[in-house]
Short mmCIF file of C-alpha atoms in Angstrom, two decimals:
data_model
loop_
_atom_site.label_atom_id
_atom_site.label_comp_id
_atom_site.label_asym_id
_atom_site.label_seq_id
_atom_site.Cartn_x
_atom_site.Cartn_y
_atom_site.Cartn_z
CA MET A 23 23.53 -28.53 -74.66
CA GLN A 24 21.65 -25.86 -74.35
CA LEU A 25 22.61 -24.17 -71.36
CA ILE A 26 25.86 -25.02 -71.94
CA SER A 27 25.77 -22.21 -74.93
CA THR A 28 23.97 -19.83 -72.55
CA ALA A 29 25.78 -19.80 -70.37
CA ALA A 30 29.10 -19.55 -72.73
CA LEU A 31 26.82 -16.47 -74.71
CA LEU A 32 27.06 -15.35 -70.45
CA PHE A 33 30.83 -15.88 -69.92
CA ILE A 34 31.47 -14.39 -73.30
CA ILE A 35 29.53 -11.39 -72.64
CA PHE A 36 30.12 -10.85 -69.01
CA PRO A 37 33.46 -11.63 -68.14
CA LYS A 38 35.52 -12.50 -65.04
CA THR A 39 33.45 -9.58 -63.65
CA ASP A 40 30.23 -11.51 -63.39
CA ALA A 41 31.42 -15.24 -63.19
CA LEU A 42 29.78 -14.77 -60.07
CA ASN A 43 26.32 -14.62 -61.79
CA THR A 44 27.41 -16.55 -64.32
CA SER A 45 28.13 -19.53 -62.21
CA PHE A 46 24.17 -19.64 -60.38
CA PHE A 47 23.00 -19.37 -63.52
CA ILE A 48 24.90 -23.22 -64.16
CA ALA A 49 24.26 -24.26 -60.35
CA LYS A 50 19.89 -23.51 -60.93
CA ARG A 51 19.47 -24.78 -64.33
CA TYR A 52 22.26 -27.84 -62.72
CA LEU A 53 19.91 -28.04 -59.55
CA PHE A 54 16.16 -27.73 -61.74
CA SER A 55 17.51 -29.34 -64.67
CA LYS A 56 17.04 -33.04 -65.16
CA LYS A 57 19.77 -35.23 -64.64
CA SER A 58 20.94 -38.30 -67.39
CA THR A 59 21.21 -40.37 -63.83
CA ASN A 60 17.88 -39.65 -62.80
CA VAL A 61 19.81 -41.42 -58.95
CA ILE A 62 21.17 -37.87 -58.91
CA ASN A 63 17.41 -36.48 -58.54
CA ILE A 64 16.72 -37.94 -56.32
CA ILE A 65 20.10 -37.44 -53.69
CA SER A 66 19.10 -34.42 -54.39
CA GLY A 67 15.42 -34.64 -53.49
CA ILE A 68 16.82 -36.29 -49.87
CA SER A 69 19.26 -34.26 -49.55
CA VAL A 70 16.76 -31.01 -49.41
CA VAL A 71 13.92 -33.30 -47.46
CA GLY A 72 16.58 -34.01 -45.32
CA ILE A 73 18.08 -30.89 -44.17
CA ALA A 74 13.90 -29.24 -44.36
CA VAL A 75 12.40 -31.92 -41.76
CA SER A 76 15.65 -30.90 -39.42
CA VAL A 77 15.61 -27.86 -39.65
CA MET A 78 10.71 -28.10 -39.56
CA SER A 79 12.19 -29.70 -36.34
CA MET A 80 14.50 -27.30 -34.81
CA ILE A 81 11.18 -24.55 -35.07
CA ILE A 82 9.13 -26.62 -33.58
CA ILE A 83 11.52 -28.13 -30.32
CA LEU A 84 13.19 -25.04 -29.64
CA SER A 85 8.96 -23.07 -30.20
CA ALA A 86 7.96 -25.13 -26.71
CA ILE A 87 10.83 -24.40 -24.77
CA ASN A 88 9.94 -20.38 -25.34
CA GLY A 89 6.28 -21.22 -24.75
CA LEU A 90 7.18 -23.36 -21.67
CA GLU A 91 9.60 -20.43 -20.35
CA SER A 92 7.25 -17.33 -21.43
CA LEU A 93 4.17 -19.62 -19.27
CA VAL A 94 6.88 -19.53 -16.40
CA ASP A 95 7.36 -16.73 -17.01
CA VAL A 96 3.05 -15.09 -17.00
CA LEU A 97 2.78 -17.75 -13.98
CA SER A 98 5.83 -16.50 -11.97
CA SER A 99 4.68 -13.14 -12.20
CA LYS A 100 0.77 -13.72 -11.24
CA PHE A 101 3.57 -13.22 -7.59
CA ASP A 102 6.82 -12.64 -8.43
CA ALA A 103 8.16 -9.36 -7.89
CA ASP A 104 10.17 -7.76 -11.42
CA ILE A 105 13.45 -7.62 -9.06
CA ARG A 106 14.31 -9.24 -5.82
CA ILE A 107 16.63 -7.44 -3.47
CA THR A 108 18.09 -10.25 -0.55
CA PRO A 109 21.21 -10.26 1.59
CA SER A 110 23.47 -12.25 0.19
CA GLU A 111 24.59 -13.81 4.20
CA GLY A 112 21.41 -14.35 6.73
CA LYS A 113 18.16 -14.54 6.24
CA SER A 114 17.43 -10.71 6.85
CA PHE A 115 19.31 -7.27 7.00
CA ASN A 116 18.26 -3.39 9.38
CA ARG A 117 16.14 -2.09 7.60
CA LYS A 118 17.93 1.47 8.67
CA GLU A 119 20.47 -0.24 7.24
CA PHE A 120 19.52 -0.06 3.88
CA ASP A 121 19.82 2.25 1.11
CA PHE A 122 15.61 3.63 0.11
CA GLY A 123 17.32 6.66 -1.11
CA PHE A 124 18.71 4.75 -4.39
CA VAL A 125 15.58 2.88 -4.67
CA LYS A 126 13.14 5.84 -5.01
CA ASN A 127 14.88 7.92 -7.12
CA GLN A 128 16.45 5.32 -9.88
CA GLU A 129 14.93 5.61 -13.13
CA GLY A 130 12.32 3.26 -14.27
CA ILE A 131 11.31 2.16 -10.51
CA GLN A 132 7.87 1.70 -10.17
CA ALA A 133 7.14 0.71 -6.69
CA TYR A 134 8.23 -1.23 -4.19
CA SER A 135 7.50 -2.87 -0.89
CA GLU A 136 9.87 -3.77 1.99
CA THR A 137 8.99 -7.95 2.84
CA VAL A 138 9.44 -10.78 5.96
CA GLU A 139 9.53 -13.85 4.72
CA GLU A 140 9.48 -17.02 7.52
CA LEU A 141 8.12 -19.81 7.61
CA CYS A 142 4.84 -21.29 8.95
CA ILE A 143 1.79 -23.34 10.21
CA VAL A 144 -2.15 -21.73 9.00
CA LYS A 145 -5.14 -23.45 11.43
CA TYR A 146 -8.36 -22.82 11.00
CA GLY A 147 -10.77 -25.10 13.63
CA ASP A 148 -9.36 -28.46 13.73
CA ARG A 149 -7.32 -28.53 10.34
CA PHE A 150 -3.66 -27.01 10.21
CA VAL A 151 -1.10 -26.53 7.02
CA HIS A 152 2.59 -25.15 6.29
CA ALA A 153 2.69 -23.15 4.61
CA MET A 154 5.49 -20.05 3.95
CA LEU A 155 4.11 -16.21 5.70
CA LYS A 156 5.05 -12.75 3.61
CA GLY A 157 5.01 -9.84 6.11
CA VAL A 158 4.63 -6.90 2.70
CA GLU A 159 3.27 -3.24 3.10
CA PRO A 160 0.33 -2.24 1.23
CA SER A 161 2.53 -1.20 -1.84
CA PHE A 162 3.09 -4.99 -2.43
CA PHE A 163 -0.49 -5.06 -4.50
CA GLU A 164 2.18 -2.95 -6.69
CA VAL A 165 4.84 -4.15 -6.75
CA SER A 166 3.00 -7.75 -7.42
CA ASN A 167 -0.01 -8.84 -9.35
CA VAL A 168 -2.05 -10.27 -6.49
CA GLY A 169 -4.79 -7.95 -6.24
CA PHE A 170 -5.54 -9.04 -10.50
CA HIS A 171 -5.41 -12.42 -8.91
CA LEU A 172 -8.54 -13.03 -6.21
CA GLU A 173 -9.88 -15.45 -6.03
CA ASP A 174 -12.17 -14.01 -3.51
CA GLY A 175 -12.65 -11.27 -0.60
CA ASP A 176 -10.51 -7.88 -1.26
CA THR A 177 -6.68 -6.66 -0.18
CA VAL A 178 -6.58 -5.91 3.09
CA LEU A 179 -3.92 -6.16 4.94
CA LYS A 180 -4.27 -4.15 8.21
CA GLU A 181 -7.86 -1.72 9.28
CA ASP A 182 -7.49 0.00 12.43
CA GLU A 183 -5.63 -2.40 14.52
CA PHE A 184 -6.85 -5.63 13.01
CA TYR A 185 -4.67 -7.21 11.47
CA PHE A 186 -6.34 -8.84 8.20
CA CYS A 187 -4.84 -12.12 5.92
CA MET A 188 -5.25 -13.75 2.42
CA VAL A 189 -4.37 -17.18 2.13
CA ASP A 190 -3.51 -19.36 -2.04
CA VAL A 191 -6.17 -20.95 -3.02
CA SER A 192 -4.35 -24.38 -2.55
CA ILE A 193 -4.16 -23.33 1.67
CA ALA A 194 -7.95 -22.10 1.20
CA ALA A 195 -8.49 -25.78 -0.33
CA GLY A 196 -6.49 -27.39 2.59
CA LEU A 197 -8.38 -26.28 5.83
CA GLU A 198 -11.33 -25.65 3.72
CA LEU A 199 -11.81 -22.22 4.12
CA TYR A 200 -14.25 -19.94 2.79
CA VAL A 201 -14.61 -15.86 2.85
CA ASN A 202 -17.68 -15.03 4.70
CA SER A 203 -20.42 -13.63 3.00
CA ARG A 204 -21.82 -11.52 4.72
CA PRO A 205 -19.98 -7.83 4.82
CA GLY A 206 -18.94 -7.30 7.37
CA GLU A 207 -18.36 -10.88 9.20
CA TYR A 208 -14.86 -12.81 8.72
CA GLU A 209 -12.86 -16.51 9.50
CA SER A 210 -10.38 -16.66 11.58
CA VAL A 211 -7.20 -17.67 10.93
CA THR A 212 -4.56 -18.88 12.90
CA LEU A 213 -1.27 -18.08 11.83
CA PHE A 214 1.25 -20.10 14.27
CA ALA A 215 5.96 -18.51 13.66
CA PRO A 216 8.96 -19.60 14.44
CA ILE A 217 10.47 -17.45 18.44
CA ARG A 218 13.25 -15.67 16.31
CA ASN A 219 16.75 -17.70 17.44
CA LYS A 220 14.80 -20.50 20.07
CA LYS A 221 15.60 -23.99 19.97
CA ILE A 222 12.65 -26.44 20.96
CA LYS A 223 12.96 -28.39 23.36
CA ILE A 224 9.90 -30.08 25.56
CA ASN A 225 7.26 -28.55 27.33
CA ASN A 226 8.38 -25.28 25.59
CA ASP A 227 6.63 -23.39 22.72
CA PRO A 228 8.93 -22.33 20.12
CA PHE A 229 5.60 -20.52 18.41
CA ASN A 230 4.34 -17.18 18.64
CA ARG A 231 0.92 -16.72 17.58
CA GLN A 232 -2.09 -14.39 15.93
CA THR A 233 -4.87 -14.44 15.90
CA THR A 234 -5.91 -12.45 12.24
CA LEU A 235 -8.53 -11.98 10.74
CA LEU A 236 -9.50 -13.97 6.69
CA SER A 237 -9.93 -10.88 4.30
CA GLY A 238 -9.12 -12.27 1.02
CA VAL A 239 -8.15 -15.89 -1.18
CA PHE A 240 -5.66 -15.49 -4.27
CA ASN A 241 -4.31 -17.85 -7.19
CA VAL A 242 -0.92 -17.36 -8.04
CA ASP A 243 -0.19 -20.57 -9.24
CA SER A 244 3.34 -21.66 -7.82
CA ASP A 245 4.29 -24.70 -8.10
CA ASP A 246 5.92 -24.08 -4.43
CA GLU A 247 5.67 -26.82 -1.69
CA LEU A 248 4.46 -23.86 0.53
CA LYS A 249 2.08 -21.57 -0.20
CA PRO A 250 2.41 -18.01 0.21
CA VAL A 251 -0.16 -16.52 3.37
CA LEU A 252 0.16 -12.67 3.25
CA VAL A 253 0.04 -11.00 6.22
CA HIS A 254 1.21 -7.15 7.14
CA ARG A 255 5.10 -6.55 6.92
CA ASP A 256 4.66 -4.84 10.98
CA LEU A 257 1.77 -8.50 11.77
CA ALA A 258 5.37 -11.15 10.57
CA ALA A 259 7.80 -8.74 11.70
CA ALA A 260 6.37 -9.31 15.13
CA MET A 261 5.48 -12.78 15.36
CA LEU A 262 9.32 -13.42 13.95
CA GLU A 263 10.60 -10.98 16.68
CA TYR A 264 12.61 -9.44 13.58
CA GLY A 265 12.44 -5.71 15.15
CA ASP A 266 13.82 -3.33 12.56
CA ASP A 267 15.39 -7.02 9.81
CA ILE A 268 13.58 -7.79 7.11
CA SER A 269 13.86 -10.22 4.63
CA ALA A 270 14.21 -8.13 1.14
CA VAL A 271 13.11 -5.37 -0.32
CA GLU A 272 11.00 -5.82 -4.46
CA ILE A 273 11.28 -3.93 -6.69
CA LYS A 274 8.50 -3.99 -9.81
CA VAL A 275 9.45 -1.88 -12.65
CA SER A 276 7.91 0.55 -15.32
CA ASP A 277 9.38 -1.02 -18.43
CA PRO A 278 9.94 -5.15 -17.79
CA ALA A 279 12.41 -4.91 -20.68
CA GLN A 280 14.51 -2.37 -18.65
CA ALA A 281 15.39 -5.23 -15.62
CA ASN A 282 17.95 -6.52 -16.61
CA ARG A 283 19.52 -2.82 -17.17
CA ILE A 284 18.08 -1.51 -13.67
CA LYS A 285 19.02 -5.11 -11.89
CA ASN A 286 23.06 -4.14 -12.76
CA GLN A 287 22.18 -0.28 -11.53
CA LEU A 288 21.20 -1.67 -7.73
CA GLN A 289 23.44 -4.56 -7.89
CA GLU A 290 26.50 -1.77 -7.87
CA HIS A 291 25.18 0.53 -5.80
CA TYR A 292 24.66 -2.47 -3.40
CA GLY A 293 27.33 -4.84 -3.70
CA SER A 294 28.23 -8.12 -2.46
CA ASP A 295 26.47 -7.80 0.64
CA PHE A 296 23.15 -7.65 -1.36
CA LYS A 297 22.38 -10.52 -4.37
CA VAL A 298 19.42 -8.35 -6.89
CA LYS A 299 17.95 -10.71 -8.98
CA THR A 300 15.72 -10.64 -11.38
CA ARG A 301 12.37 -12.91 -11.57
CA TYR A 302 13.85 -15.54 -14.49
CA GLU A 303 16.82 -15.40 -12.18
CA GLN A 304 14.69 -15.81 -9.19
CA ASN A 305 13.39 -18.90 -10.46
CA GLU A 306 17.00 -20.16 -10.93
CA LEU A 307 16.57 -23.26 -12.03
CA LEU A 308 14.12 -23.43 -13.62
CA TYR A 309 15.67 -21.16 -15.87
CA LYS A 310 18.33 -23.02 -15.88
CA VAL A 311 17.37 -25.87 -17.22
CA SER A 312 15.25 -24.92 -19.31
CA GLN A 313 17.90 -22.42 -21.37
CA SER A 314 20.20 -25.33 -20.33
CA GLU A 315 17.75 -28.46 -22.51
CA LYS A 316 17.23 -25.56 -25.51
CA TYR A 317 21.40 -25.86 -26.24
CA PHE A 318 21.68 -29.07 -25.57
CA ILE A 319 18.51 -30.11 -27.89
CA LEU A 320 20.04 -27.25 -30.29
CA ALA A 321 23.18 -29.24 -31.16
CA MET A 322 22.21 -32.00 -30.82
CA LEU A 323 19.36 -30.56 -34.16
CA SER A 324 22.23 -28.99 -35.94
CA PHE A 325 24.71 -32.73 -35.56
CA VAL A 326 21.69 -35.19 -37.26
CA LEU A 327 21.70 -31.58 -39.53
CA LEU A 328 25.20 -32.32 -40.37
CA LEU A 329 24.53 -36.32 -40.66
CA THR A 330 21.53 -34.39 -43.41
CA GLY A 331 24.39 -32.94 -44.87
CA PHE A 332 26.05 -35.53 -45.85
CA ASN A 333 23.30 -36.49 -48.88
CA ILE A 334 24.54 -32.43 -50.69
CA LEU A 335 27.73 -34.27 -51.40
CA ALA A 336 26.68 -37.49 -52.01
CA SER A 337 24.47 -35.32 -54.82
CA LEU A 338 27.51 -33.04 -56.02
CA THR A 339 29.80 -35.66 -56.28
CA MET A 340 27.56 -37.42 -58.98
CA LEU A 341 26.80 -34.89 -60.50
CA VAL A 342 31.12 -33.64 -60.70
CA MET A 343 30.53 -36.64 -62.65
CA ASP A 344 27.61 -36.02 -64.52
CA LYS A 345 28.73 -33.63 -65.80
CA LYS A 346 32.43 -33.33 -67.15
CA ASN A 347 31.28 -32.55 -70.58
CA ASP A 348 29.64 -29.60 -70.01
CA ILE A 349 33.05 -28.74 -67.62
CA ALA A 350 35.15 -29.49 -70.79
CA VAL A 351 33.66 -27.45 -72.76
CA LEU A 352 33.89 -24.64 -69.46
CA LYS A 353 37.18 -25.19 -69.12
CA SER A 354 38.00 -24.61 -73.46
CA MET A 355 35.67 -21.02 -72.77
CA GLY A 356 38.64 -19.84 -70.45
CA ALA A 357 36.72 -20.76 -67.28
CA ASP A 358 39.32 -21.96 -64.62
CA LYS A 359 39.37 -23.75 -61.67
CA ARG A 360 37.31 -20.88 -58.84
CA PHE A 361 34.72 -20.32 -61.77
CA ILE A 362 33.73 -24.41 -62.00
CA ARG A 363 34.02 -24.52 -57.98
CA SER A 364 31.21 -21.71 -57.60
CA VAL A 365 29.38 -23.91 -59.78
CA PHE A 366 29.19 -26.75 -57.40
CA PHE A 367 29.07 -24.55 -54.10
CA GLY A 368 26.80 -22.55 -55.25
CA GLU A 369 24.38 -26.28 -56.02
CA GLY A 370 24.88 -27.13 -53.10
CA MET A 371 24.19 -24.37 -51.12
CA MET A 372 21.13 -23.73 -53.10
CA ILE A 373 19.49 -27.06 -52.28
CA ASN A 374 20.53 -26.09 -48.74
CA PHE A 375 18.75 -23.34 -48.14
CA PHE A 376 15.89 -24.24 -50.50
CA GLY A 377 15.85 -26.79 -47.26
CA ALA A 378 16.15 -25.01 -44.96
CA PHE A 379 13.27 -22.39 -46.30
CA SER A 380 11.02 -24.52 -46.63
CA GLY A 381 11.73 -26.27 -43.32
CA MET A 382 11.38 -22.80 -41.50
CA ILE A 383 8.28 -22.09 -42.94
CA LEU A 384 7.00 -25.74 -42.13
CA GLY A 385 8.32 -25.46 -39.30
CA SER A 386 5.83 -22.23 -38.24
CA VAL A 387 2.80 -23.23 -39.68
CA ILE A 388 2.88 -25.85 -37.40
CA VAL A 389 4.19 -24.12 -34.41
CA LEU A 390 1.38 -21.40 -35.72
CA THR A 391 -1.73 -24.51 -35.97
CA GLN A 392 -0.67 -25.46 -32.21
CA TYR A 393 -1.15 -21.66 -31.01
CA TYR A 394 -4.18 -20.42 -32.89
CA PHE A 395 -5.92 -23.90 -32.53
CA HIS A 396 -4.70 -25.47 -29.56
CA VAL A 397 -4.51 -29.22 -31.69
CA VAL A 398 -1.89 -30.94 -28.77
CA PRO A 399 -3.74 -31.35 -25.81
CA LEU A 400 -1.80 -30.49 -22.06
CA GLU A 401 -4.07 -32.72 -19.06
CA GLY A 402 -3.12 -32.10 -15.41
CA ALA A 403 -1.63 -28.79 -16.01
CA VAL A 404 -2.56 -25.34 -15.85
CA ILE A 405 -2.95 -24.66 -19.27
CA ASP A 406 -5.62 -26.48 -21.36
CA HIS A 407 -2.81 -27.17 -24.99
CA TYR A 408 1.36 -27.50 -24.95
CA PRO A 409 2.56 -23.66 -24.67
CA VAL A 410 4.12 -22.41 -28.32
CA GLN A 411 5.89 -19.28 -28.54
CA LEU A 412 7.97 -18.77 -31.92
CA ASN A 413 11.56 -16.27 -31.44
CA ALA A 414 12.79 -14.04 -34.57
CA MET A 415 16.83 -15.34 -32.16
CA ASP A 416 15.74 -18.67 -33.17
CA PHE A 417 15.19 -18.12 -36.73
CA ILE A 418 18.74 -16.73 -36.89
CA TRP A 419 20.65 -19.16 -34.82
CA ILE A 420 19.03 -22.20 -36.67
CA PHE A 421 19.82 -19.82 -40.09
CA GLY A 422 23.42 -19.79 -38.82
CA ILE A 423 23.65 -23.24 -38.91
CA VAL A 424 22.13 -23.74 -42.54
CA VAL A 425 24.92 -21.84 -44.03
CA LEU A 426 27.91 -23.51 -42.25
CA VAL A 427 26.81 -26.59 -42.31
CA GLY A 428 25.94 -26.67 -46.20
CA ALA A 429 29.32 -24.50 -46.47
CA SER A 430 30.91 -27.31 -44.56
CA CYS A 431 29.56 -29.51 -46.59
CA SER A 432 29.65 -27.61 -50.05
CA TYR A 433 33.08 -26.68 -49.94
CA PHE A 434 35.10 -28.77 -48.86
CA PRO A 435 33.68 -31.66 -50.91
CA VAL A 436 33.96 -29.77 -54.05
CA ARG A 437 37.42 -28.26 -53.76
CA TYR A 438 38.59 -32.27 -53.32
CA LEU A 439 36.26 -32.80 -56.44
CA VAL A 440 37.37 -29.99 -59.66
CA LYS A 441 41.52 -30.99 -57.52
CA LYS A 442 40.87 -34.66 -58.16
CA HIS A 443 39.48 -34.97 -61.86
CA PHE A 444 40.07 -31.71 -63.41
#
């Protein structure tokens, strides 16, 4: 009765204007005080633990997905441009009809490169491998980070009248090809590229071939089946008989956070004849699958959280039955049904928030432990540990879901119970 005496004093001294503070005070005492029936404490504890585990699971799983997305972004940033412009139809477009002035004058664009791409065959000695021939301008090494991921050699594509090539480390391994360690001496690599618009016939060679010198080997950790071979744009265009046609314009932005804004401006200027994609959108399938998984998992765990919220309903039902005498005293002092509902609603929301914040803290600790100490290994991948990354937006989404579930599992049951019994 000490609680009711204190509450009565507050209710008398601070009438309806501070009714919310009074109801919160009573709800807080109900949450932490010992009940006449011990099972109420147990059910309340189960509710808190259930919500905490659900929220903790959300934090951990969403952080794991964020980590994978971040890893894909890091790997793709080694080779893929921040923005890529390609024709909406066909594989190429005429560079003389493209407005490069808009790209040059666009604020936020650091560098760009014209590129020519096509399948090719790479031959060294008696070994052959399939690859993706990519003809680029020297500015490509400003657009991409290939230069920072050289395994051996240098970023040379043309010197005087000689053409050079650079190959991915997977191609070099398949061909047993190495950069010559003696200064001024290079290994000869033969490239075969299909002649444009020429059909394959018996006794008719459909390929143009070019012998180049190997200048460097790079490693971009790409999962693509066809690994890249870099050559000068002029050489690729000549081998493919492209003339003034190119496959794409690749762009480096000074601030990656502005990539979407610049992409939208470019798309608006060039219209429907061209597709403008950011680096994320260039890995469209992987990015969409990752996002779909994230929303699906969030929906599933929200459903689990909703099921856990029914424990709150059971706890509030038993608490209302247990506190009938206290409520009768409050009613005799002028408390209306709205005040009584606010007491038990506040009780349910406190159970919800206490579990949610506990889950967020535990989940964050586990994620940070993995981030710094690499507790969970990842075998057979480009890194030796499972990547994780905390995202502030995930916490906002989870908190919003917790509030929605907690309010639903508290408000409607309390409204029904108070209406039925009081």
